[in-house]
Coordinates of C-alpha atoms and ligand atoms in Angstrom, one line a residue:
X260 CA 5.9 23.7 22.2
X261 CA 6.9 20.0 21.7
X262 CA 3.8 17.9 21.3
X263 CA 3.4 14.5 22.9
X264 CA 2.8 11.3 20.9
X265 CA -1.1 11.4 21.3
X266 CA -1.2 15.0 20.1
X267 CA 0.9 14.1 17.1
X268 CA -1.2 11.1 16.4
X269 CA -4.4 13.2 16.5
X270 CA -2.8 15.5 13.9
X271 CA -1.9 12.6 11.7
X272 CA -5.3 11.1 11.8
X273 CA -6.9 14.5 11.2
X274 CA -4.8 15.1 8.1
X275 CA -5.8 11.8 6.6
X276 CA -9.5 11.8 7.5
X277 CA -10.3 15.5 7.1
X278 CA -7.8 16.6 4.5
X279 CA -7.5 13.4 2.4
X280 CA -3.7 13.1 2.9
X281 CA -2.1 9.7 2.7
X282 CA -0.8 8.1 5.9
X283 CA 2.5 7.2 4.4
X284 CA 3.1 10.9 3.5
X285 CA 1.9 12.4 6.7
X286 CA 3.3 10.0 9.3
X287 CA 7.0 10.3 8.6
X288 CA 6.7 14.1 8.9
X289 CA 5.3 13.8 12.4
X290 CA 7.6 10.9 13.3
X291 CA 10.5 13.3 12.5
X292 CA 9.5 15.4 15.6
X293 CA 10.3 12.4 17.9
X294 CA 13.9 11.5 18.8
X295 CA 13.2 8.1 20.3
X296 CA 12.6 5.0 18.0
X297 CA 10.1 3.5 20.5
X298 CA 8.0 6.8 20.4
X299 CA 8.1 6.8 16.6
X300 CA 6.8 3.2 16.7
X301 CA 4.0 4.0 19.1
X302 CA 3.0 7.0 16.9
X303 CA 2.8 4.6 13.9
X304 CA 0.8 2.0 15.9
X305 CA -1.8 4.6 17.1
X306 CA -2.2 6.1 13.6
X307 CA -2.4 2.8 11.7
X308 CA -4.5 1.3 14.4
X309 CA -7.2 4.0 14.2
X310 CA -7.3 3.5 10.4
X311 CA -7.9 -0.2 10.8
X312 CA -10.9 -0.1 13.2
X313 CA -12.1 3.5 12.5
X314 CA -15.9 2.8 12.4
X315 CA -15.9 1.0 15.8
X316 CA -14.0 3.8 17.5
X317 CA -16.0 6.5 15.8
X318 CA -19.2 5.0 16.9
X319 CA -18.0 4.5 20.5
X320 CA -16.8 8.1 20.8
X321 CA -19.7 9.7 19.0
X322 CA -22.2 8.0 21.3
X323 CA -20.6 9.5 24.3
X324 CA -20.4 13.1 23.1
X325 CA -23.4 15.3 23.9
X326 CA -22.7 17.4 20.8
X327 CA -20.0 16.6 18.1
X328 CA -16.8 18.6 18.0
X329 CA -16.9 21.0 15.0
X330 CA -14.6 23.6 13.3
X331 CA -11.5 24.4 15.3
X332 CA -12.3 21.8 17.9
X333 CA -12.7 19.0 15.3
X334 CA -9.1 17.8 16.0
X335 CA -10.4 16.7 19.5
X336 CA -12.7 14.1 17.9
X337 CA -9.6 12.5 16.4
X338 CA -7.8 12.8 19.7
X339 CA -10.7 10.8 21.3
X340 CA -10.3 8.2 18.6
X341 CA -6.7 7.8 19.6
X342 CA -7.7 7.6 23.3
X343 CA -10.4 5.0 22.6
X344 CA -8.0 2.9 20.5
X345 CA -5.5 2.8 23.4
X346 CA -8.2 1.6 25.8
X347 CA -9.5 -1.2 23.5
X348 CA -6.5 -2.3 21.4
X349 CA -3.3 -1.7 23.3
X350 CA -1.7 -2.8 26.5
X351 CA -1.1 0.7 27.6
X352 CA -2.4 1.0 31.2
X353 CA -5.7 2.9 31.1
X354 CA -4.6 5.6 33.6
X355 CA -1.5 6.4 31.4
X356 CA -3.6 6.4 28.2
X357 CA -6.2 8.8 29.6
X358 CA -3.7 11.2 31.3
X359 CA -1.5 11.4 28.2
X360 CA -4.5 12.0 25.9
X361 CA -5.8 14.7 28.2
X362 CA -2.4 16.3 28.3
X363 CA -2.4 16.2 24.5
X364 CA -5.7 18.2 24.6
X365 CA -3.9 20.9 26.6
X366 CA -0.9 20.9 24.3
X367 CA -3.2 21.3 21.3
X368 CA -4.5 24.6 22.8
X369 CA -7.8 23.4 24.2
X370 CA -7.2 23.7 27.9
X371 CA -10.9 24.4 28.5
X372 CA -11.9 21.0 27.1
X373 CA -9.5 18.8 29.0
X374 CA -12.3 17.8 31.4
X375 CA -14.5 16.7 28.4
X376 CA -11.7 14.5 27.0
X377 CA -11.0 13.0 30.4
X378 CA -14.7 12.4 31.1
X379 CA -15.4 10.7 27.8
X380 CA -12.4 8.4 28.1
X381 CA -13.1 7.6 31.8
X382 CA -16.7 6.8 30.8
X383 CA -15.4 4.4 28.1
X384 CA -13.0 2.8 30.5
X385 CA -15.7 2.3 33.2
X386 CA -18.2 0.8 30.8
X387 CA -16.0 -2.1 29.7
X388 CA -18.6 -3.0 27.1
X389 CA -17.4 -4.7 23.9
X390 CA -17.3 -2.4 20.9
X391 CA -20.5 -2.4 18.9
X392 CA -20.3 -4.7 15.8
X393 CA -24.1 -4.8 15.0
X394 CA -23.9 -3.9 11.3
X395 CA -21.5 -4.8 8.4
X396 CA -19.5 -1.5 8.6
X397 CA -18.9 -1.9 12.3
X398 CA -18.3 -5.6 12.1
X399 CA -15.8 -5.5 9.2
X400 CA -14.4 -2.0 9.6
X401 CA -14.7 -1.7 5.8
X402 CA -16.7 0.9 3.8
X403 CA -20.0 -0.4 2.7
X404 CA -19.4 0.2 -1.1
X405 CA -16.3 -1.9 -0.9
X406 CA -17.9 -4.7 1.0
X407 CA -20.6 -4.8 -1.7
X408 CA -18.1 -5.0 -4.5
X409 CA -16.1 -7.7 -2.7
X410 CA -19.2 -9.8 -2.1
X411 CA -20.1 -9.6 -5.8
X412 CA -16.5 -10.5 -6.9
X413 CA -15.8 -13.2 -4.3
X414 CA -19.1 -14.7 -3.2
X415 CA -17.4 -17.5 -1.3
X416 CA -14.3 -15.8 0.1
X417 CA -15.1 -12.1 0.5
X418 CA -15.1 -12.4 4.3
X419 CA -11.6 -14.0 4.2
X420 CA -10.4 -11.2 1.8
X421 CA -11.6 -8.6 4.4
X422 CA -10.1 -10.5 7.3
X423 CA -6.7 -10.7 5.6
X424 CA -6.9 -7.0 4.7
X425 CA -7.3 -6.2 8.4
X426 CA -4.1 -8.1 9.4
X427 CA -0.7 -6.5 10.0
X428 CA 1.4 -7.2 6.9
X429 CA 4.7 -9.2 7.0
X430 CA 7.9 -7.7 5.9
X431 CA 9.4 -9.1 2.6
X432 CA 12.8 -8.4 1.3
X433 CA 14.2 -8.6 -2.2
X434 CA 17.8 -9.9 -2.5
X435 CA 19.8 -8.0 -5.0
X436 CA 21.1 -10.8 -7.2
X437 CA 23.9 -8.6 -8.6
X438 CA 25.4 -8.3 -5.1
X439 CA 25.1 -11.8 -3.7
X440 CA 23.0 -15.0 -3.9
X441 CA 19.8 -15.2 -1.9
X442 CA 21.4 -18.1 0.1
X443 CA 24.4 -15.9 1.0
X444 CA 22.1 -13.1 2.1
X445 CA 20.0 -15.5 4.2
X446 CA 23.3 -16.6 5.9
X447 CA 24.1 -12.9 6.7
X448 CA 20.6 -12.4 8.2
X449 CA 21.1 -15.5 10.3
X450 CA 24.5 -14.2 11.5
X451 CA 22.7 -11.0 12.5
X452 CA 20.1 -13.1 14.4
X453 CA 17.3 -12.0 12.0
X454 CA 15.0 -14.9 11.4
X455 CA 14.0 -15.3 7.7
X456 CA 13.1 -17.8 5.0
X457 CA 13.2 -18.0 1.2
X458 CA 10.0 -17.1 -0.7
X459 CA 8.6 -18.6 -3.9
X460 CA 10.1 -16.1 -6.4
X461 CA 13.9 -16.1 -7.0
X462 CA 14.9 -13.2 -4.8
X463 CA 12.1 -13.0 -2.1
X464 CA 12.9 -13.4 1.6
X465 CA 10.2 -13.4 4.3
X466 CA 11.2 -12.0 7.7
X467 CA 9.8 -13.6 10.7
X468 CA 9.2 -10.2 12.3
X469 CA 9.3 -6.7 10.7
X470 CA 12.7 -5.0 11.3
X471 CA 14.0 -1.5 10.9
X472 CA 15.9 -1.4 7.5
X473 CA 18.9 0.1 9.2
X474 CA 19.3 -3.2 11.2
X475 CA 19.5 -5.2 7.9
X476 CA 23.0 -6.2 6.8
X477 CA 24.4 -3.9 4.1
X478 CA 21.0 -2.2 3.3
X479 CA 22.8 1.1 2.5
X480 CA 25.1 -0.6 0.0
X481 CA 22.1 -1.8 -2.0
X482 CA 22.3 -5.5 -1.1
X483 CA 18.7 -5.7 -0.4
X484 CA 15.4 -3.8 -0.8
X485 CA 12.0 -4.0 0.9
X486 CA 9.3 -5.3 -1.4
X487 CA 6.3 -7.6 -1.0
X488 CA 6.7 -10.9 -2.9
X489 CA 3.5 -10.2 -4.9
X490 CA 5.3 -7.1 -6.4
X491 CA 8.4 -9.2 -7.0
X492 CA 6.5 -11.4 -9.4
X493 CA 6.5 -8.5 -11.9
X494 CA 10.2 -9.0 -12.8
X495 CA 9.8 -12.8 -13.0
X496 CA 6.7 -12.6 -15.2
X497 CA 8.1 -9.9 -17.4
X498 CA 11.2 -12.1 -18.0
X499 CA 13.5 -9.4 -19.5
X500 CA 16.4 -10.7 -21.6
X501 CA 19.9 -9.2 -21.9
X502 CA 20.1 -6.4 -24.5
X503 CA 16.4 -5.6 -24.6
X504 CA 14.8 -2.2 -24.4
X505 CA 12.2 -2.1 -21.6
X506 CA 9.6 0.4 -20.6
X507 CA 8.3 0.7 -17.1
X508 CA 5.3 2.9 -17.9
X509 CA 4.2 3.8 -14.4
X510 CA 7.5 3.4 -12.6
X511 CA 7.6 5.6 -9.5
X512 CA 8.9 5.0 -6.8
X513 CA 10.9 2.4 -8.8
X514 CA 10.6 -0.8 -6.8
X515 CA 9.8 -2.9 -9.9
X516 CA 12.1 -0.9 -12.3
X517 CA 15.1 -1.7 -10.0
X518 CA 14.2 -5.3 -9.7
X519 CA 14.0 -5.7 -13.5
X520 CA 17.4 -3.9 -13.7
X521 CA 18.9 -6.3 -11.1
X522 CA 17.6 -9.3 -13.1
X523 CA 19.1 -8.6 -16.6
X524 CA 21.4 -6.4 -18.6
X525 CA 18.9 -4.2 -20.3
X526 CA 18.2 -0.6 -21.1
X527 CA 15.2 0.6 -19.1
X528 CA 13.0 3.7 -19.4
X529 CA 11.4 4.5 -16.1
X530 CA 8.4 6.7 -17.0
X531 CA 6.0 8.4 -14.6
X532 CA 3.9 11.6 -14.7
X533 CA 4.8 12.5 -11.1
X534 CA 8.1 14.4 -11.0
X535 CA 8.3 14.2 -7.2
X536 CA 7.8 10.5 -7.1
X537 CA 10.4 10.1 -9.9
X538 CA 13.0 11.5 -7.5
X539 CA 12.5 8.3 -5.5
X540 CA 13.3 6.2 -8.6
X541 CA 16.7 8.1 -8.9
X542 CA 17.4 7.6 -5.2
X543 CA 16.6 3.9 -5.4
X544 CA 18.8 3.4 -8.6
X545 CA 21.6 5.2 -6.8
X546 CA 21.5 3.1 -3.7
X547 CA 21.3 -0.1 -5.8
X548 CA 24.0 1.1 -8.3
X549 CA 21.7 0.8 -11.3
X550 CA 21.1 3.0 -14.3
X551 CA 17.8 3.9 -15.9
X552 CA 16.5 6.6 -18.3
X553 CA 14.1 8.5 -16.2
X554 CA 11.3 10.2 -18.0
X555 CA 8.6 12.5 -16.6
X556 CA 5.7 11.9 -19.1
X557 CA 2.1 10.9 -19.5
X558 CA 1.9 7.1 -20.2
X559 CA -1.2 7.9 -22.3
X560 CA 0.8 10.3 -24.5
X561 CA 4.4 8.9 -24.7
X562 CA 4.8 10.2 -28.2
X563 CA 5.2 13.7 -26.8
X564 CA 8.3 12.8 -24.8
X565 CA 9.9 9.7 -26.2
X566 CA 11.4 9.7 -29.7
X567 CA 13.4 6.4 -29.4
X568 CA 12.6 2.9 -30.5
X569 CA 9.6 0.8 -29.6
X570 CA 10.0 -1.5 -26.7
X571 CA 10.7 -5.2 -26.5
X572 CA 8.7 -5.5 -23.2
X573 CA 6.5 -3.1 -21.3
X574 CA 5.6 -3.3 -17.6
X575 CA 2.3 -1.4 -17.0
X576 CA 1.9 -1.2 -13.3
X577 CA -1.2 0.9 -13.6
X578 CA -2.6 3.5 -11.2
X579 CA -5.3 1.7 -9.4
X580 CA -7.6 1.5 -6.3
X581 CA -4.8 -0.2 -4.3
X582 CA -7.5 -2.4 -2.7
X583 CA -5.0 -5.3 -2.6
X584 CA -2.7 -3.5 -0.2
X585 CA -5.2 -2.3 2.5
X586 CA -3.3 -4.4 5.1
X587 CA -0.2 -2.1 4.4
X588 CA -2.2 1.1 3.9
X589 CA -5.4 0.9 5.9
X590 CA -6.1 4.6 5.2
X591 CA -7.1 3.5 1.6
X592 CA -10.4 2.3 3.0
X593 CA -11.4 5.9 3.9
X594 CA -9.5 7.8 1.2
X595 CA -10.9 5.8 -1.8
X596 CA -14.5 6.5 -2.9
X597 CA -16.8 4.3 -5.0
X598 CA -16.7 6.9 -7.8
X599 CA -12.9 6.6 -8.1
X600 CA -13.2 3.1 -9.6
X601 CA -14.9 4.2 -12.8
X602 CA -12.4 7.0 -13.3
X603 CA -9.4 4.7 -12.7
X604 CA -10.8 2.1 -15.0
X605 CA -11.0 4.7 -17.8
X606 CA -7.5 5.9 -17.1
X607 CA -6.1 2.3 -17.2
X608 CA -7.8 1.7 -20.5
X609 CA -6.3 4.8 -22.0
X610 CA -2.8 4.0 -20.8
X611 CA -3.2 0.3 -22.0
X612 CA -4.2 1.4 -25.5
X613 CA -1.5 4.0 -25.8
X614 CA 1.3 1.8 -24.4
X615 CA 0.3 -1.0 -26.8
X616 CA 1.3 1.3 -29.7
X617 CA 4.8 1.5 -28.2
X618 CA 5.3 -2.3 -28.0
X619 CA 7.2 -4.0 -30.8
X620 CA 5.5 -6.8 -32.8
X621 CA 6.2 -10.0 -30.9
X622 CA 6.7 -8.1 -27.7
X623 CA 5.2 -8.7 -24.3
X624 CA 3.3 -6.3 -22.1
X625 CA 2.7 -7.2 -18.4
X626 CA -0.3 -5.4 -17.0
X627 CA -0.3 -5.2 -13.2
X628 CA -2.3 -3.6 -10.4
X629 CA -2.4 -3.9 -6.7
X630 CA -6.2 -4.1 -6.9
X631 CA -8.5 -7.0 -6.1
X632 CA -11.5 -5.5 -8.0
X633 CA -12.3 -7.3 -11.3
X634 CA -13.3 -3.9 -12.8
X635 CA -9.6 -2.9 -12.9
X636 CA -8.3 -6.4 -13.6
X637 CA -10.0 -9.3 -15.4
X638 CA -12.8 -7.1 -16.8
X639 CA -10.3 -4.5 -17.9
X640 CA -8.2 -7.1 -19.8
X641 CA -11.2 -8.8 -21.3
X642 CA -12.3 -5.5 -22.8
X643 CA -8.8 -4.7 -24.0
X644 CA -8.6 -8.1 -25.8
X645 CA -12.0 -7.6 -27.4
X646 CA -10.9 -4.2 -28.9
X647 CA -7.3 -5.1 -29.7
X648 CA -7.0 -7.7 -32.5
X649 CA -3.2 -8.1 -32.3
X650 CA -3.2 -8.8 -28.6
X651 CA -3.3 -12.3 -27.0
X652 CA -3.3 -13.3 -23.4
X653 CA -0.5 -15.7 -22.4
X654 CA -1.4 -18.1 -19.5
X655 CA 0.6 -17.4 -16.3
X656 CA 1.7 -20.7 -14.9
X657 CA 3.1 -19.2 -11.7
X658 CA 0.6 -21.0 -9.4
X659 CA -1.4 -24.2 -9.7
X660 CA -4.7 -22.5 -10.7
X661 CA -5.6 -21.8 -14.3
X662 CA -5.3 -18.1 -15.0
X663 CA -7.6 -17.8 -18.0
X664 CA -8.2 -14.1 -17.4
X665 CA -5.0 -13.2 -15.7
X666 CA -3.6 -14.0 -12.2
X667 CA -5.5 -12.6 -9.3
X668 CA -3.5 -12.9 -6.1
X669 CA -5.7 -12.3 -3.0
X670 CA -4.3 -10.6 0.2
X671 CA -2.7 -13.1 2.5
X672 CA -2.3 -15.8 -0.2
X673 CA 1.2 -17.2 0.4
X674 CA 1.7 -14.2 2.8
X675 CA 1.4 -11.8 -0.2
X676 CA -0.3 -8.5 -0.9
X677 CA -3.3 -8.6 -3.2
X678 CA -2.1 -8.2 -6.8
X679 CA -3.2 -8.8 -10.4
X680 CA -1.1 -9.8 -13.4
X681 CA -2.0 -10.3 -17.1
X682 CA 0.6 -11.1 -19.7
X683 CA -0.2 -9.8 -23.1
X684 CA 1.6 -10.7 -26.3
X685 CA 1.6 -8.7 -29.5
X686 CA 1.1 -10.6 -32.8
X687 CA 4.2 -10.5 -35.2
X688 CA 2.4 -9.1 -38.2
Ligands
SAM803 C1 1.2 1.6 -8.7 S1 2.1 3.0 -8.8 C2 3.6 2.4 -9.5 C3 4.5 1.7 -8.6 C4 5.9 1.3 -9.2 N1 5.7 0.5 -10.4 C5 6.8 0.6 -8.3 O1 6.8 -0.7 -8.3 O2 7.5 1.2 -7.5 C6 1.4 3.9 -10.2 C7 2.1 5.0 -10.7 O3 1.5 5.5 -11.8 C8 1.7 6.9 -11.9 N2 0.8 7.5 -12.9 C9 -0.5 7.8 -12.7 N3 -1.1 8.2 -13.9 C10 -0.1 8.3 -14.8 C11 0.0 8.7 -16.2 N4 -1.0 9.1 -16.8 N5 1.2 8.5 -16.8 C12 2.3 8.1 -16.1 N6 2.3 7.7 -14.8 C13 1.1 7.8 -14.2 C14 1.7 7.4 -10.5 O4 2.4 8.6 -10.4 C15 2.3 6.2 -9.7 O5 3.6 6.5 -9.5

């Protein structure tokens, strides 16, 4: 049977919250079951929306259930979250939201519980009370452990960091400078009546409103890619020069590799330990007409797979908590656990130490994360500098602030995702 949008949304949310799948993997598989673009957009809105304000919805729904849904009925809890989200956060008329959600219950094989779903949602609709925000988790819709870490890291601005992480992200494009100048592409966007403006980095373009990529001029030809400006700083800061041999040590899906290849005539090794994700690097290179050596290997044991020269420059875009990109991936708040941070910190240190061996004397390594936690960023780099006598930190002059311990971009700053960069230079002898 074909499932309606609410039933599909309940399945998406279930897979993320109960099975630990990532929203960006699960959502497209479910969207593929809908023929209409508007329906696909509503499915995304409901799934992302629930992730953004989960504690408030969970609390509202749980209070109204005499006993929680368990085992095979657990999916209905997630269906109620979808119902509650529609009532509080969308302009969908309440009668339509309730009847479609009740119909989803039937479609999901729980005919006998349609009355319960109906009853709970009618009760919420009748109450018209504001959602409970009486503790930090309910107020900020952030996990407690992360609020604690952010308070410690940003005593004066943690609330703003959270508020920015709860926003819907803007859409940034990267002009492919091998195809046309940014000014020429901006003119093409204007001709297509897509409002846009130039960003701070050489190739960045900010769209006034997010647009389907298929509506962008010459997207399929590789004229342009979708990439946040914060991520575009990587190629600028790495500053690859013609003829150099470059390593992108954690390359998949290849956004930064491709940008570096667009910016200079270099040889680039795109390395990652995830074969599936590496396929995306090949696809991106193909669309953009770029060439890279693609290597499936462990960045903490490159010796086992690479027998070529050492590298002039290395980009190490390390696996991290992704706490800087919560506005794009709100499921991170619920998938990531406090204990993950220590494990990630150790992995990053191992990869840093090993990749350093593969950097030529005089070479540059750019360490990057999309994290906003000092454990993975400034503290990681301070510890690396302390144990690595031939490493020095080069100041990043990209913004007005002084970046003594690397450059921490906070979410929303100049409309960017949260990111961290540290530029490390290896002594000549
Ligand atoms: C932040 S993502 C990289 C994003 C990529 N640089 C881009 O711009 O498209 C981190 C990557 O590190 C990879 N990774 C994790 N552990 C690794 C390891 N030990 N060796 C190599 N790659 C690893 C993951 O598979 C993931 O693709």
